[in-house]
Short mmCIF file of C-alpha atoms in Angstrom, two decimals:
data_model
loop_
_atom_site.label_atom_id
_atom_site.label_comp_id
_atom_site.label_asym_id
_atom_site.label_seq_id
_atom_site.Cartn_x
_atom_site.Cartn_y
_atom_site.Cartn_z
CA MET A 1 5.04 -30.18 20.70
CA PRO A 2 2.99 -32.62 18.76
CA VAL A 3 3.93 -33.14 15.19
CA ALA A 4 0.23 -31.87 13.96
CA ALA A 5 1.08 -28.84 16.43
CA GLU A 6 4.51 -28.24 14.49
CA ILE A 7 3.27 -28.27 11.29
CA ASP A 8 0.27 -25.99 12.13
CA ARG A 9 3.00 -23.40 13.29
CA ALA A 10 5.22 -24.01 10.13
CA LEU A 11 2.27 -23.50 7.98
CA ALA A 12 1.20 -20.37 9.38
CA ILE A 13 5.00 -18.72 9.29
CA ILE A 14 5.15 -20.06 5.70
CA ARG A 15 1.59 -18.63 4.36
CA ARG A 16 2.48 -14.93 6.16
CA GLY A 17 2.86 -12.74 2.94
CA ALA A 18 2.75 -15.84 0.40
CA GLU A 19 1.09 -15.29 -3.03
CA SER A 20 0.43 -19.02 -3.58
CA ILE A 21 1.97 -22.32 -2.11
CA VAL A 22 1.64 -25.39 -5.01
CA SER A 23 0.91 -27.79 -3.52
CA GLU A 24 -0.08 -27.08 0.12
CA GLU A 25 -0.67 -30.79 0.59
CA ASP A 26 2.74 -31.56 -1.13
CA LEU A 27 4.24 -29.45 1.62
CA ILE A 28 2.20 -31.02 4.32
CA HIS A 29 3.90 -34.41 3.16
CA LYS A 30 7.36 -33.14 3.35
CA LEU A 31 6.70 -31.34 6.54
CA GLU A 32 5.64 -34.48 8.15
CA ARG A 33 8.50 -36.43 6.97
CA TYR A 34 10.78 -33.60 8.28
CA TYR A 35 9.05 -33.91 11.80
CA ARG A 36 9.33 -37.86 11.98
CA THR A 37 12.95 -38.30 10.25
CA GLY A 38 14.37 -35.08 11.23
CA GLU A 39 16.32 -34.82 7.68
CA PRO A 40 15.83 -30.94 6.81
CA LEU A 41 13.81 -29.80 3.41
CA ARG A 42 16.12 -28.60 0.64
CA VAL A 43 14.85 -24.94 0.02
CA LYS A 44 15.65 -23.26 -3.28
CA LEU A 45 15.96 -19.46 -4.59
CA GLY A 46 17.44 -19.00 -7.94
CA VAL A 47 19.01 -15.64 -8.81
CA ASP A 48 20.54 -14.39 -11.75
CA PRO A 49 23.56 -12.01 -11.13
CA SER A 50 21.87 -9.30 -13.25
CA ALA A 51 23.00 -6.31 -11.13
CA PRO A 52 25.46 -5.85 -8.79
CA ASP A 53 23.61 -5.40 -5.77
CA ILE A 54 20.90 -6.83 -3.72
CA HIS A 55 17.99 -4.59 -3.23
CA LEU A 56 14.41 -4.75 -1.26
CA GLY A 57 12.83 -6.66 -3.81
CA HIS A 58 15.07 -9.50 -3.97
CA THR A 59 14.86 -9.35 0.02
CA VAL A 60 10.73 -10.66 -0.24
CA GLN A 61 11.82 -14.11 -1.24
CA MET A 62 15.24 -14.17 0.73
CA ARG A 63 13.33 -12.99 3.79
CA LYS A 64 11.18 -16.35 3.36
CA LEU A 65 14.21 -18.03 3.05
CA ARG A 66 15.34 -17.18 6.30
CA GLN A 67 11.81 -18.23 7.84
CA PHE A 68 12.44 -21.68 6.46
CA GLN A 69 16.05 -21.82 8.06
CA GLN A 70 14.17 -20.82 11.33
CA LEU A 71 12.01 -23.77 11.15
CA GLY A 72 15.34 -26.15 10.76
CA HIS A 73 15.56 -26.54 6.86
CA ILE A 74 18.81 -25.74 4.56
CA VAL A 75 18.71 -23.13 2.12
CA TYR A 76 20.25 -23.31 -1.45
CA PHE A 77 20.76 -20.02 -2.94
CA VAL A 78 21.62 -20.60 -6.34
CA ILE A 79 23.40 -18.07 -8.27
CA GLY A 80 22.75 -18.25 -11.81
CA ASP A 81 26.50 -17.78 -13.31
CA PHE A 82 25.15 -20.05 -16.38
CA THR A 83 21.66 -19.03 -16.94
CA GLY A 84 22.81 -15.52 -16.36
CA ARG A 85 24.23 -15.80 -19.81
CA ILE A 86 21.08 -16.69 -21.45
CA GLY A 87 19.23 -13.72 -20.44
CA ASP A 88 15.72 -14.55 -18.63
CA PRO A 89 12.42 -12.89 -20.35
CA SER A 90 10.41 -13.59 -16.89
CA GLY A 91 7.88 -10.88 -16.63
CA ARG A 92 8.96 -8.66 -19.62
CA SER A 93 8.19 -8.08 -23.14
CA GLN A 94 12.02 -8.68 -24.35
CA THR A 95 14.67 -10.75 -22.92
CA ARG A 96 17.07 -9.43 -20.47
CA PRO A 97 20.59 -8.34 -21.92
CA GLN A 98 22.98 -11.44 -21.93
CA LEU A 99 26.16 -10.73 -19.61
CA THR A 100 29.66 -10.74 -19.79
CA GLU A 101 31.62 -13.52 -17.96
CA GLU A 102 33.12 -10.50 -16.16
CA GLN A 103 29.93 -9.02 -15.20
CA ILE A 104 28.69 -12.44 -13.86
CA ARG A 105 31.78 -13.10 -11.74
CA ALA A 106 31.80 -9.54 -10.36
CA ASN A 107 27.71 -9.50 -9.83
CA ALA A 108 28.09 -12.91 -8.22
CA ARG A 109 30.81 -11.79 -5.70
CA THR A 110 28.61 -9.08 -4.47
CA TYR A 111 25.39 -11.28 -3.97
CA GLN A 112 27.44 -13.77 -2.12
CA GLU A 113 28.81 -10.83 0.20
CA GLN A 114 25.07 -9.48 0.90
CA ALA A 115 22.94 -12.55 0.87
CA HIS A 116 24.41 -13.03 4.54
CA LYS A 117 22.81 -9.90 5.65
CA ILE A 118 19.90 -12.01 5.75
CA LEU A 119 20.41 -15.34 5.51
CA ASP A 120 21.80 -17.70 8.35
CA PRO A 121 25.56 -18.52 6.65
CA GLU A 122 25.53 -22.07 8.88
CA ARG A 123 21.99 -23.22 7.15
CA THR A 124 22.92 -21.67 3.63
CA GLN A 125 24.89 -23.30 0.49
CA ILE A 126 25.53 -20.76 -1.92
CA VAL A 127 25.92 -22.51 -5.15
CA PHE A 128 26.92 -21.57 -8.95
CA ASN A 129 24.42 -23.25 -11.57
CA ASN A 130 27.48 -23.31 -14.18
CA ASP A 131 28.67 -26.14 -12.01
CA TRP A 132 26.14 -28.45 -13.24
CA LEU A 133 24.58 -27.04 -16.49
CA GLY A 134 28.18 -25.96 -17.66
CA GLN A 135 28.95 -30.05 -17.65
CA LEU A 136 26.06 -31.06 -19.88
CA ARG A 137 26.42 -32.99 -22.87
CA PHE A 138 24.33 -31.90 -25.70
CA ALA A 139 22.55 -35.46 -25.84
CA ASP A 140 22.05 -34.42 -22.10
CA ILE A 141 20.27 -31.05 -23.21
CA VAL A 142 18.20 -32.84 -26.16
CA ARG A 143 16.95 -35.68 -23.60
CA LEU A 144 15.69 -32.81 -21.30
CA ALA A 145 14.10 -30.81 -23.91
CA SER A 146 12.20 -33.87 -25.35
CA HIS A 147 10.01 -34.15 -22.16
CA VAL A 148 8.72 -30.32 -23.21
CA THR A 149 6.39 -29.52 -26.51
CA VAL A 150 6.63 -26.56 -28.09
CA ALA A 151 2.92 -25.72 -27.34
CA ARG A 152 3.70 -26.36 -23.73
CA MET A 153 6.47 -23.48 -23.98
CA LEU A 154 4.19 -21.00 -25.82
CA GLU A 155 1.52 -21.52 -22.56
CA ARG A 156 4.16 -19.19 -20.80
CA ASP A 157 2.38 -15.74 -20.73
CA ASP A 158 5.23 -13.47 -22.25
CA PHE A 159 6.19 -15.91 -24.72
CA ALA A 160 2.56 -15.77 -26.25
CA LYS A 161 2.31 -12.00 -26.11
CA ARG A 162 5.33 -11.44 -27.69
CA LEU A 163 4.44 -14.12 -30.46
CA GLY A 164 0.99 -12.36 -30.59
CA GLU A 165 2.64 -8.89 -31.07
CA GLY A 166 4.81 -10.48 -33.78
CA HIS A 167 8.21 -9.89 -31.85
CA PRO A 168 10.86 -12.73 -32.08
CA ILE A 169 11.76 -15.68 -29.59
CA SER A 170 15.20 -16.87 -29.97
CA MET A 171 15.64 -20.53 -29.03
CA HIS A 172 17.96 -19.86 -26.37
CA GLU A 173 15.10 -18.13 -24.44
CA LEU A 174 13.23 -21.31 -24.71
CA LEU A 175 15.68 -23.26 -23.10
CA TYR A 176 15.57 -20.73 -20.31
CA PRO A 177 12.80 -22.30 -18.01
CA ILE A 178 14.19 -25.91 -18.71
CA ALA A 179 17.71 -24.90 -17.51
CA GLN A 180 16.01 -23.55 -14.38
CA ALA A 181 13.82 -26.55 -14.02
CA TYR A 182 17.24 -28.83 -14.31
CA ASP A 183 18.85 -26.72 -11.16
CA SER A 184 15.94 -28.14 -8.91
CA ILE A 185 16.47 -31.60 -10.51
CA PHE A 186 20.12 -31.57 -10.09
CA LEU A 187 19.97 -30.25 -6.25
CA HIS A 188 16.78 -32.18 -5.76
CA ALA A 189 15.03 -29.59 -4.44
CA ASP A 190 12.03 -30.11 -1.85
CA VAL A 191 10.84 -26.12 -2.05
CA GLU A 192 11.30 -23.32 -4.49
CA LEU A 193 10.67 -19.50 -3.96
CA GLY A 194 10.44 -16.63 -6.52
CA GLY A 195 7.90 -14.29 -7.88
CA THR A 196 4.53 -14.53 -9.19
CA GLU A 197 5.62 -14.29 -12.60
CA GLN A 198 7.98 -17.62 -12.32
CA THR A 199 4.53 -19.85 -11.92
CA PHE A 200 4.74 -21.03 -15.27
CA THR A 201 8.39 -22.23 -14.86
CA PHE A 202 7.77 -23.51 -11.35
CA THR A 203 4.83 -25.66 -12.78
CA LEU A 204 7.12 -27.21 -15.64
CA THR A 205 9.77 -28.28 -13.01
CA ARG A 206 7.40 -29.92 -11.37
CA GLU A 207 6.46 -31.86 -14.42
CA LEU A 208 10.05 -32.39 -15.27
CA MET A 209 11.28 -33.69 -11.85
CA ARG A 210 8.43 -36.20 -12.38
CA GLU A 211 9.86 -37.32 -15.55
CA TYR A 212 13.36 -38.00 -13.63
CA GLY A 213 11.91 -39.88 -10.99
CA LEU A 214 11.98 -37.45 -8.43
CA GLU A 215 9.30 -36.43 -6.11
CA PRO A 216 8.08 -32.87 -7.17
CA GLN A 217 9.33 -30.02 -5.40
CA VAL A 218 6.52 -27.34 -3.93
CA PHE A 219 6.99 -23.78 -4.85
CA VAL A 220 5.96 -20.73 -3.01
CA THR A 221 5.30 -17.27 -4.85
CA MET A 222 5.56 -13.90 -3.21
CA PRO A 223 4.29 -10.66 -4.07
CA ILE A 224 6.18 -8.46 -6.30
CA LEU A 225 7.54 -5.48 -4.63
CA VAL A 226 6.98 -2.20 -6.78
CA GLY A 227 9.74 0.51 -6.38
CA THR A 228 10.13 4.23 -5.09
CA ASP A 229 7.78 5.19 -8.04
CA GLY A 230 4.91 3.09 -6.82
CA VAL A 231 4.07 1.91 -10.37
CA ASN A 232 7.01 -0.58 -11.84
CA ARG A 233 8.50 -3.57 -9.78
CA MET A 234 11.52 -2.53 -8.33
CA SER A 235 14.23 -2.89 -10.42
CA LYS A 236 18.16 -1.63 -10.45
CA SER A 237 17.48 -0.82 -14.08
CA LEU A 238 14.60 1.31 -13.71
CA GLY A 239 16.52 3.38 -10.96
CA ASN A 240 13.64 2.76 -8.66
CA TYR A 241 15.29 0.63 -6.23
CA ILE A 242 16.32 0.70 -2.53
CA GLY A 243 19.70 -1.27 -2.26
CA ILE A 244 20.38 -2.93 1.11
CA ASP A 245 23.89 -1.36 0.98
CA ASP A 246 22.44 1.94 0.22
CA PRO A 247 24.15 4.47 2.91
CA PRO A 248 21.80 5.02 6.11
CA ALA A 249 20.84 8.74 4.60
CA GLU A 250 19.88 7.55 1.33
CA MET A 251 18.02 4.72 2.24
CA MET A 252 15.73 6.96 4.58
CA GLY A 253 15.40 9.36 1.77
CA LYS A 254 14.03 6.95 -0.68
CA VAL A 255 11.73 5.40 2.01
CA MET A 256 10.44 9.07 2.35
CA SER A 257 9.76 9.42 -1.02
CA LEU A 258 7.88 6.41 -1.43
CA PRO A 259 3.98 7.03 -2.20
CA ASP A 260 1.87 6.47 0.61
CA HIS A 261 -0.18 4.00 -1.25
CA VAL A 262 2.50 1.22 -1.09
CA LEU A 263 3.67 1.81 2.71
CA VAL A 264 1.61 -1.23 3.86
CA ASP A 265 2.84 -3.42 1.28
CA PHE A 266 6.65 -2.62 2.42
CA TYR A 267 5.56 -3.21 5.99
CA ARG A 268 4.26 -6.56 5.43
CA LEU A 269 6.88 -7.84 2.80
CA VAL A 270 10.11 -6.43 4.11
CA THR A 271 10.09 -5.86 7.42
CA ASP A 272 9.31 -7.81 10.69
CA VAL A 273 7.03 -5.19 12.06
CA SER A 274 4.00 -7.44 13.37
CA ASP A 275 0.64 -7.69 11.72
CA GLU A 276 -1.14 -5.79 14.57
CA GLU A 277 1.17 -3.06 14.27
CA ILE A 278 0.72 -3.12 10.52
CA ASP A 279 -3.03 -3.29 10.86
CA ARG A 280 -2.96 -0.15 13.07
CA ILE A 281 -0.68 1.88 11.05
CA GLN A 282 -2.91 0.97 8.02
CA ALA A 283 -6.21 2.04 9.97
CA GLY A 284 -4.53 5.40 11.15
CA MET A 285 -3.91 6.45 7.89
CA ALA A 286 -6.94 5.75 6.34
CA ASP A 287 -8.86 7.61 9.38
CA GLY A 288 -6.32 10.50 9.49
CA SER A 289 -4.96 10.05 12.80
CA LEU A 290 -1.73 9.04 11.55
CA ASN A 291 0.32 11.10 9.06
CA PRO A 292 2.14 9.16 6.31
CA ARG A 293 5.19 11.18 6.82
CA ASP A 294 5.29 9.77 10.12
CA ALA A 295 4.39 5.79 8.99
CA LYS A 296 7.33 6.46 6.71
CA LEU A 297 9.58 7.65 8.76
CA ARG A 298 8.86 4.54 11.12
CA LEU A 299 9.68 2.52 7.88
CA GLY A 300 13.02 3.91 7.24
CA HIS A 301 14.04 3.81 10.75
CA VAL A 302 13.31 -0.15 10.77
CA LEU A 303 14.87 -0.81 7.51
CA VAL A 304 18.11 1.35 8.11
CA ALA A 305 18.41 -0.67 11.42
CA MET A 306 17.98 -4.12 9.39
CA TYR A 307 20.92 -3.40 7.62
CA HIS A 308 23.11 -1.05 9.25
CA GLY A 309 22.06 -0.98 12.72
CA GLU A 310 20.41 0.81 15.33
CA GLU A 311 22.35 3.35 16.40
CA GLN A 312 22.82 4.49 12.31
CA ALA A 313 19.05 4.02 12.21
CA GLN A 314 18.69 6.69 14.84
CA ALA A 315 21.15 9.12 13.44
CA ALA A 316 19.69 8.71 9.78
CA GLU A 317 16.13 9.40 11.41
CA ARG A 318 17.42 12.53 13.58
CA GLU A 319 19.07 13.96 10.43
CA PHE A 320 15.88 13.84 8.35
CA ILE A 321 13.90 15.17 11.19
CA ASN A 322 16.23 17.98 11.62
CA VAL A 323 16.17 18.81 7.76
CA PHE A 324 12.77 18.71 7.38
CA SER A 325 11.41 19.79 10.91
CA GLU A 326 9.41 22.79 9.81
CA GLY A 327 6.59 20.96 8.55
CA GLY A 328 8.04 18.22 6.51
CA LEU A 329 8.07 17.93 2.56
CA PRO A 330 5.54 20.08 0.49
CA VAL A 331 2.55 18.46 -0.71
CA ASP A 332 3.09 19.46 -3.93
CA ILE A 333 6.70 19.04 -4.90
CA PRO A 334 7.61 20.22 -8.71
CA GLU A 335 8.73 17.80 -10.92
CA PHE A 336 10.92 18.17 -13.91
CA PRO A 337 11.69 15.53 -16.82
CA VAL A 338 14.71 14.18 -17.77
CA ASP A 339 16.10 12.77 -20.75
CA GLY A 340 18.08 9.42 -20.11
CA GLN A 341 18.33 5.97 -18.59
CA ALA A 342 18.00 5.14 -15.00
CA GLY A 343 21.16 4.64 -13.30
CA GLU A 344 23.03 6.80 -16.07
CA SER A 345 25.24 9.42 -14.40
CA ARG A 346 24.63 13.16 -14.21
CA SER A 347 26.17 16.03 -12.28
CA VAL A 348 24.02 17.61 -9.66
CA VAL A 349 25.15 20.81 -10.55
CA ALA A 350 23.63 20.54 -14.15
CA LEU A 351 20.54 19.05 -12.37
CA LEU A 352 19.89 21.84 -10.14
CA ALA A 353 19.94 24.09 -13.07
CA GLN A 354 17.72 21.84 -15.41
CA ALA A 355 15.45 21.56 -12.44
CA GLY A 356 14.97 25.47 -12.13
CA LEU A 357 16.65 25.43 -8.82
CA VAL A 358 19.38 27.64 -9.92
CA ASP A 359 19.84 30.45 -12.45
CA SER A 360 23.32 29.17 -13.46
CA ASN A 361 26.11 26.07 -12.52
CA SER A 362 28.05 28.71 -11.14
CA GLU A 363 25.05 29.44 -8.43
CA GLY A 364 24.75 25.68 -8.08
CA ARG A 365 28.51 25.33 -7.11
CA ARG A 366 28.51 28.04 -4.58
CA LEU A 367 25.53 26.57 -3.03
CA ILE A 368 27.23 23.14 -2.78
CA THR A 369 30.20 25.05 -1.32
CA GLN A 370 28.01 26.28 1.53
CA GLY A 371 26.40 23.05 1.93
CA GLY A 372 22.93 24.13 1.32
CA VAL A 373 22.30 21.14 -1.41
CA ARG A 374 20.79 18.00 -0.57
CA VAL A 375 19.73 15.07 -2.98
CA ASP A 376 17.47 12.40 -1.40
CA GLY A 377 18.21 13.87 1.76
CA ARG A 378 22.02 13.41 1.66
CA ARG A 379 23.92 16.49 1.66
CA VAL A 380 26.27 16.96 -1.42
CA THR A 381 29.77 17.72 -0.22
CA GLY A 382 31.65 18.26 -3.90
CA VAL A 383 31.07 20.54 -6.96
CA ASP A 384 31.80 18.00 -8.88
CA GLU A 385 29.74 15.32 -7.54
CA THR A 386 27.13 13.38 -9.56
CA VAL A 387 24.26 11.03 -9.08
CA ALA A 388 22.56 8.22 -10.66
CA LEU A 389 19.71 8.95 -12.62
CA ARG A 390 16.20 7.55 -10.52
CA ASP A 391 12.91 8.40 -11.06
CA GLY A 392 11.59 10.45 -7.83
CA LEU A 393 14.83 11.76 -7.07
CA LEU A 394 14.52 14.58 -4.75
CA LEU A 395 16.83 17.87 -5.30
CA GLN A 396 16.64 20.32 -2.39
CA ILE A 397 18.04 23.66 -1.59
CA GLY A 398 17.90 24.92 1.99
CA ARG A 399 14.57 24.23 3.59
CA ARG A 400 11.95 25.15 1.38
CA ARG A 401 13.07 24.59 -2.61
CA PHE A 402 12.46 21.34 -3.63
CA ALA A 403 12.02 19.79 -7.17
CA ARG A 404 11.46 15.94 -8.08
CA LEU A 405 13.52 13.97 -11.08
CA ARG A 406 11.13 12.50 -13.59
CA ILE A 407 12.47 10.41 -16.26
CA LYS A 408 10.82 10.46 -19.48
CA ALA A 409 9.25 7.46 -20.61
#
C-alpha cells in the first residue's frame, strides 16, 4: 500500500472517537517518518494509581492505545507511583488526596495485571515514573520549573477557578503538570493520550519539550465517559463505575441500570461495535422501533464478552432475561436516599429495610435465605452480605419489588 494511503488509513483509525488531535500536521509528519524508516512511534498514557481497579472510563484511552499498537507502534503505560504522591487536581475543584506508599504499590500491581486485558503485552512497556522523577536533584527541578511562569500555570482552568473562589492552591499542585511533562521528556514520547481535562498539561508538555531540544509530542484527547448515574464522569470514588474485573452478572446489572441517553456514547467509546450498527441502534431508539432495554442487553453482552468471554456473556444475558422475563424493569422504580460515601460498605439487610422493601431485618434475612433478594441483578446468598454504596444501586425482591439507591449529595 502506498505511504499516503497508509497514512490516511492510520488517521481514520486514530480520529475515530477522538475529541482532538494537536497537531494533526505533526502527527502526519511522525507517521511519514514511521512508514519511511520503520521506527515505531512511542505512544504514552499516564495513569495515577488513585484506585485499585481499572474501569470502563480508563478504557476509553487504553483502547485508543491498542489501536496505535495495531498500527505498529509501542505503548508506554506510565504508572504514576511518584505523581500519585502529589495528588492530581485535574478537572476537580480540589486536589486528590495524596496516597500512601502501601496504597500506591497495591494499586499499581492491580493496574499491571488488568492493563494486559486491553493492551498487547508484546507492544507494551509498563513503567513507573518514580524511576526517573525520584532521581531528580533539587537543581534539576528548579531548572525544569524555570521554563514555566506562574502566570502560565494560572491559565489552567481549575487553578483559575479555585483562585477566584478563594480556595488555596498548594505549591506541590503547581509541580504536578511539570512532573507529568517531564515523563514525556524522559521517554521522548511521540504521542500522548488523555482526557479533555488534560489539554493544559499536554500543551505545556509540548512547550517544555521544545525547551529541552526535543520534537514536541502530539496529544490526542478522548471524551470523558460518564458513569452509571448518567451525569458525573465515571469514578471509583463516586461509586458510578463499571470495573473491567466486575463479575459478569454484576457488570450486566450495572449496564442495564444505565440511563438511555448515554448508551450511544458507551457503544462508541468502549466497544468495537461498528459505526454502522451503532447508527442503527441510535436511530431505532429515536423512532421507537428499538426498545432501549434491548440496546442495553446487547451492550452488556458485548462488554461481558470482552472481559470475561463469550460463554460468560451468554450466561449473564440468560440470567438477566430469566430474572426480568415478565416485561423487564418497571418504568418508575422507587428511589430511596442514603447518607454515606460511595464505596462505603453497608449491610444488604439494612438497605432492604431502609428502602422500605421489608418491614424488618428478620424479614430481609428470611428472604435472602429463600434466594429472593438481588442486588444489581446478582442473587444475594448470605444474610450477612454487604455491598459497596453506589448511586443507582438496584435492590430487588422477587420479580416485582424494586428500589434504587440514591446517595445524598
